[in-house]
Amino acid sequence: MEDKVTKTLNAVTKIEQVKVSPFFKDKTMQKLFAEKANAQESVKLTWFSPKFQLATLVVVISVNIWAFSKITLESVYQNNVNEFAETFGFSDSNVAGTILNN
């Protein structure tokens, strides 16, 4: 075991000093912050993607179709109610005529 410890300590003494450019830190920091700025710009425009535009278009068209069908159904319902009222004498003109005749 002592032999292994001695070899490990000897290996540490053989490590040479790494020579680094004096501007290495500055260059690295500039690259990191440039990537961060680009990432923030791309996040701001993600809502404008074609997939989101297509999804919005589908939702708007679906809502319009649903609203149009509701309007059509309500007008059909109103026509049916008016026809029923006229058939059984519940319409406004029949009621007014009945009141005036009595």
mmCIF file with all atom_site columns, C-alpha atoms in Angstrom:
data_model
loop_
_atom_site.group_PDB
_atom_site.id
_atom_site.type_symbol
_atom_site.label_atom_id
_atom_site.label_alt_id
_atom_site.label_comp_id
_atom_site.label_asym_id
_atom_site.label_entity_id
_atom_site.label_seq_id
_atom_site.pdbx_PDB_ins_code
_atom_site.Cartn_x
_atom_site.Cartn_y
_atom_site.Cartn_z
_atom_site.occupancy
_atom_site.B_iso_or_equiv
_atom_site.pdbx_formal_charge
_atom_site.auth_seq_id
_atom_site.auth_comp_id
_atom_site.auth_asym_id
_atom_site.auth_atom_id
_atom_site.pdbx_PDB_model_num
ATOM 1   C CA . MET A 1 1   ? 0.000    0.000  0.000   1.00 0.00 ? 1   MET A CA 1
ATOM 2   C CA . GLU A 1 2   ? 2.851    2.364  0.818   1.00 0.00 ? 2   GLU A CA 1
ATOM 3   C CA . ASP A 1 3   ? 4.284    1.685  -2.608  1.00 0.00 ? 3   ASP A CA 1
ATOM 4   C CA . LYS A 1 4   ? 1.049    2.814  -4.270  1.00 0.00 ? 4   LYS A CA 1
ATOM 5   C CA . VAL A 1 5   ? 0.916    5.996  -2.189  1.00 0.00 ? 5   VAL A CA 1
ATOM 6   C CA . THR A 1 6   ? 4.534    6.761  -3.050  1.00 0.00 ? 6   THR A CA 1
ATOM 7   C CA . LYS A 1 7   ? 3.910    6.252  -6.769  1.00 0.00 ? 7   LYS A CA 1
ATOM 8   C CA . THR A 1 8   ? 0.838    8.504  -6.607  1.00 0.00 ? 8   THR A CA 1
ATOM 9   C CA . LEU A 1 9   ? 2.777    11.288 -4.868  1.00 0.00 ? 9   LEU A CA 1
ATOM 10  C CA . ASN A 1 10  ? 5.625    10.934 -7.384  1.00 0.00 ? 10  ASN A CA 1
ATOM 11  C CA . ALA A 1 11  ? 3.131    11.187 -10.243 1.00 0.00 ? 11  ALA A CA 1
ATOM 12  C CA . VAL A 1 12  ? 1.837    14.472 -8.804  1.00 0.00 ? 12  VAL A CA 1
ATOM 13  C CA . THR A 1 13  ? 5.319    15.956 -8.825  1.00 0.00 ? 13  THR A CA 1
ATOM 14  C CA . LYS A 1 14  ? 5.701    15.129 -12.541 1.00 0.00 ? 14  LYS A CA 1
ATOM 15  C CA . ILE A 1 15  ? 2.690    17.264 -13.548 1.00 0.00 ? 15  ILE A CA 1
ATOM 16  C CA . GLU A 1 16  ? 3.840    20.319 -15.467 1.00 0.00 ? 16  GLU A CA 1
ATOM 17  C CA . GLN A 1 17  ? 2.301    23.757 -15.238 1.00 0.00 ? 17  GLN A CA 1
ATOM 18  C CA . VAL A 1 18  ? -0.178   24.539 -18.002 1.00 0.00 ? 18  VAL A CA 1
ATOM 19  C CA . LYS A 1 19  ? 0.508    27.711 -19.932 1.00 0.00 ? 19  LYS A CA 1
ATOM 20  C CA . VAL A 1 20  ? -2.674   29.638 -20.640 1.00 0.00 ? 20  VAL A CA 1
ATOM 21  C CA . SER A 1 21  ? -3.185   32.773 -22.644 1.00 0.00 ? 21  SER A CA 1
ATOM 22  C CA . PRO A 1 22  ? -3.710   35.803 -20.388 1.00 0.00 ? 22  PRO A CA 1
ATOM 23  C CA . PHE A 1 23  ? -6.982   36.578 -22.212 1.00 0.00 ? 23  PHE A CA 1
ATOM 24  C CA . PHE A 1 24  ? -8.405   33.043 -22.011 1.00 0.00 ? 24  PHE A CA 1
ATOM 25  C CA . LYS A 1 25  ? -10.851  33.927 -19.252 1.00 0.00 ? 25  LYS A CA 1
ATOM 26  C CA . ASP A 1 26  ? -12.078  37.043 -21.081 1.00 0.00 ? 26  ASP A CA 1
ATOM 27  C CA . LYS A 1 27  ? -12.601  35.178 -24.361 1.00 0.00 ? 27  LYS A CA 1
ATOM 28  C CA . THR A 1 28  ? -14.435  32.369 -22.601 1.00 0.00 ? 28  THR A CA 1
ATOM 29  C CA . MET A 1 29  ? -16.710  34.756 -20.717 1.00 0.00 ? 29  MET A CA 1
ATOM 30  C CA . GLN A 1 30  ? -17.519  36.664 -23.921 1.00 0.00 ? 30  GLN A CA 1
ATOM 31  C CA . LYS A 1 31  ? -18.491  33.437 -25.694 1.00 0.00 ? 31  LYS A CA 1
ATOM 32  C CA . LEU A 1 32  ? -20.658  32.321 -22.782 1.00 0.00 ? 32  LEU A CA 1
ATOM 33  C CA . PHE A 1 33  ? -22.499  35.640 -22.558 1.00 0.00 ? 33  PHE A CA 1
ATOM 34  C CA . ALA A 1 34  ? -22.934  35.814 -26.348 1.00 0.00 ? 34  ALA A CA 1
ATOM 35  C CA . GLU A 1 35  ? -24.579  32.368 -26.338 1.00 0.00 ? 35  GLU A CA 1
ATOM 36  C CA . LYS A 1 36  ? -26.815  33.424 -23.458 1.00 0.00 ? 36  LYS A CA 1
ATOM 37  C CA . ALA A 1 37  ? -27.913  36.587 -25.317 1.00 0.00 ? 37  ALA A CA 1
ATOM 38  C CA . ASN A 1 38  ? -28.694  34.574 -28.466 1.00 0.00 ? 38  ASN A CA 1
ATOM 39  C CA . ALA A 1 39  ? -30.712  32.097 -26.425 1.00 0.00 ? 39  ALA A CA 1
ATOM 40  C CA . GLN A 1 40  ? -32.774  34.913 -24.878 1.00 0.00 ? 40  GLN A CA 1
ATOM 41  C CA . GLU A 1 41  ? -33.530  36.413 -28.303 1.00 0.00 ? 41  GLU A CA 1
ATOM 42  C CA . SER A 1 42  ? -34.687  33.075 -29.657 1.00 0.00 ? 42  SER A CA 1
ATOM 43  C CA . VAL A 1 43  ? -36.945  32.545 -26.622 1.00 0.00 ? 43  VAL A CA 1
ATOM 44  C CA . LYS A 1 44  ? -38.677  35.859 -27.283 1.00 0.00 ? 44  LYS A CA 1
ATOM 45  C CA . LEU A 1 45  ? -39.679  34.791 -30.806 1.00 0.00 ? 45  LEU A CA 1
ATOM 46  C CA . THR A 1 46  ? -40.812  31.238 -30.049 1.00 0.00 ? 46  THR A CA 1
ATOM 47  C CA . TRP A 1 47  ? -44.458  32.282 -29.894 1.00 0.00 ? 47  TRP A CA 1
ATOM 48  C CA . PHE A 1 48  ? -44.201  33.392 -33.534 1.00 0.00 ? 48  PHE A CA 1
ATOM 49  C CA . SER A 1 49  ? -43.291  29.926 -34.803 1.00 0.00 ? 49  SER A CA 1
ATOM 50  C CA . PRO A 1 50  ? -45.263  28.437 -37.713 1.00 0.00 ? 50  PRO A CA 1
ATOM 51  C CA . LYS A 1 51  ? -46.551  25.614 -35.509 1.00 0.00 ? 51  LYS A CA 1
ATOM 52  C CA . PHE A 1 52  ? -48.087  28.125 -33.110 1.00 0.00 ? 52  PHE A CA 1
ATOM 53  C CA . GLN A 1 53  ? -49.558  30.123 -35.987 1.00 0.00 ? 53  GLN A CA 1
ATOM 54  C CA . LEU A 1 54  ? -51.154  26.990 -37.417 1.00 0.00 ? 54  LEU A CA 1
ATOM 55  C CA . ALA A 1 55  ? -52.552  25.983 -34.034 1.00 0.00 ? 55  ALA A CA 1
ATOM 56  C CA . THR A 1 56  ? -54.000  29.478 -33.555 1.00 0.00 ? 56  THR A CA 1
ATOM 57  C CA . LEU A 1 57  ? -55.572  29.373 -37.009 1.00 0.00 ? 57  LEU A CA 1
ATOM 58  C CA . VAL A 1 58  ? -57.183  26.003 -36.278 1.00 0.00 ? 58  VAL A CA 1
ATOM 59  C CA . VAL A 1 59  ? -58.576  27.298 -32.974 1.00 0.00 ? 59  VAL A CA 1
ATOM 60  C CA . VAL A 1 60  ? -59.988  30.459 -34.570 1.00 0.00 ? 60  VAL A CA 1
ATOM 61  C CA . ILE A 1 61  ? -61.619  28.515 -37.396 1.00 0.00 ? 61  ILE A CA 1
ATOM 62  C CA . SER A 1 62  ? -63.049  25.992 -34.914 1.00 0.00 ? 62  SER A CA 1
ATOM 63  C CA . VAL A 1 63  ? -64.530  28.757 -32.769 1.00 0.00 ? 63  VAL A CA 1
ATOM 64  C CA . ASN A 1 64  ? -66.047  30.408 -35.852 1.00 0.00 ? 64  ASN A CA 1
ATOM 65  C CA . ILE A 1 65  ? -67.603  27.137 -37.028 1.00 0.00 ? 65  ILE A CA 1
ATOM 66  C CA . TRP A 1 66  ? -68.974  26.462 -33.556 1.00 0.00 ? 66  TRP A CA 1
ATOM 67  C CA . ALA A 1 67  ? -70.429  30.002 -33.298 1.00 0.00 ? 67  ALA A CA 1
ATOM 68  C CA . PHE A 1 68  ? -71.993  29.777 -36.761 1.00 0.00 ? 68  PHE A CA 1
ATOM 69  C CA . SER A 1 69  ? -73.610  26.438 -35.936 1.00 0.00 ? 69  SER A CA 1
ATOM 70  C CA . LYS A 1 70  ? -74.983  27.869 -32.673 1.00 0.00 ? 70  LYS A CA 1
ATOM 71  C CA . ILE A 1 71  ? -76.468  30.856 -34.519 1.00 0.00 ? 71  ILE A CA 1
ATOM 72  C CA . THR A 1 72  ? -78.001  28.554 -37.133 1.00 0.00 ? 72  THR A CA 1
ATOM 73  C CA . LEU A 1 73  ? -79.415  26.228 -34.460 1.00 0.00 ? 73  LEU A CA 1
ATOM 74  C CA . GLU A 1 74  ? -80.871  29.138 -32.494 1.00 0.00 ? 74  GLU A CA 1
ATOM 75  C CA . SER A 1 75  ? -82.569  30.557 -35.583 1.00 0.00 ? 75  SER A CA 1
ATOM 76  C CA . VAL A 1 76  ? -83.991  27.091 -36.414 1.00 0.00 ? 76  VAL A CA 1
ATOM 77  C CA . TYR A 1 77  ? -85.183  26.789 -32.814 1.00 0.00 ? 77  TYR A CA 1
ATOM 78  C CA . GLN A 1 78  ? -86.759  30.242 -32.936 1.00 0.00 ? 78  GLN A CA 1
ATOM 79  C CA . ASN A 1 79  ? -88.520  29.401 -36.221 1.00 0.00 ? 79  ASN A CA 1
ATOM 80  C CA . ASN A 1 80  ? -89.849  26.160 -34.729 1.00 0.00 ? 80  ASN A CA 1
ATOM 81  C CA . VAL A 1 81  ? -91.141  27.961 -31.638 1.00 0.00 ? 81  VAL A CA 1
ATOM 82  C CA . ASN A 1 82  ? -92.833  30.629 -33.778 1.00 0.00 ? 82  ASN A CA 1
ATOM 83  C CA . GLU A 1 83  ? -94.435  27.984 -35.988 1.00 0.00 ? 83  GLU A CA 1
ATOM 84  C CA . PHE A 1 84  ? -95.665  26.086 -32.925 1.00 0.00 ? 84  PHE A CA 1
ATOM 85  C CA . ALA A 1 85  ? -97.098  29.287 -31.421 1.00 0.00 ? 85  ALA A CA 1
ATOM 86  C CA . GLU A 1 86  ? -98.912  30.179 -34.641 1.00 0.00 ? 86  GLU A CA 1
ATOM 87  C CA . THR A 1 87  ? -100.257 26.645 -35.056 1.00 0.00 ? 87  THR A CA 1
ATOM 88  C CA . PHE A 1 88  ? -101.800 26.524 -31.590 1.00 0.00 ? 88  PHE A CA 1
ATOM 89  C CA . GLY A 1 89  ? -102.839 30.154 -31.463 1.00 0.00 ? 89  GLY A CA 1
ATOM 90  C CA . PHE A 1 90  ? -100.193 31.370 -29.041 1.00 0.00 ? 90  PHE A CA 1
ATOM 91  C CA . SER A 1 91  ? -98.685  33.996 -31.338 1.00 0.00 ? 91  SER A CA 1
ATOM 92  C CA . ASP A 1 92  ? -98.871  37.690 -30.457 1.00 0.00 ? 92  ASP A CA 1
ATOM 93  C CA . SER A 1 93  ? -101.270 38.560 -33.299 1.00 0.00 ? 93  SER A CA 1
ATOM 94  C CA . ASN A 1 94  ? -103.750 35.861 -32.243 1.00 0.00 ? 94  ASN A CA 1
ATOM 95  C CA . VAL A 1 95  ? -103.556 36.901 -28.601 1.00 0.00 ? 95  VAL A CA 1
ATOM 96  C CA . ALA A 1 96  ? -104.133 40.566 -29.480 1.00 0.00 ? 96  ALA A CA 1
ATOM 97  C CA . GLY A 1 97  ? -107.037 39.637 -31.771 1.00 0.00 ? 97  GLY A CA 1
ATOM 98  C CA . THR A 1 98  ? -108.616 37.468 -29.104 1.00 0.00 ? 98  THR A CA 1
ATOM 99  C CA . ILE A 1 99  ? -108.364 40.221 -26.515 1.00 0.00 ? 99  ILE A CA 1
ATOM 100 C CA . LEU A 1 100 ? -109.889 42.812 -28.865 1.00 0.00 ? 100 LEU A CA 1
ATOM 101 C CA . ASN A 1 101 ? -112.761 40.508 -29.855 1.00 0.00 ? 101 ASN A CA 1
ATOM 102 C CA . ASN A 1 102 ? -113.767 39.892 -26.241 1.00 0.00 ? 102 ASN A CA 1
#
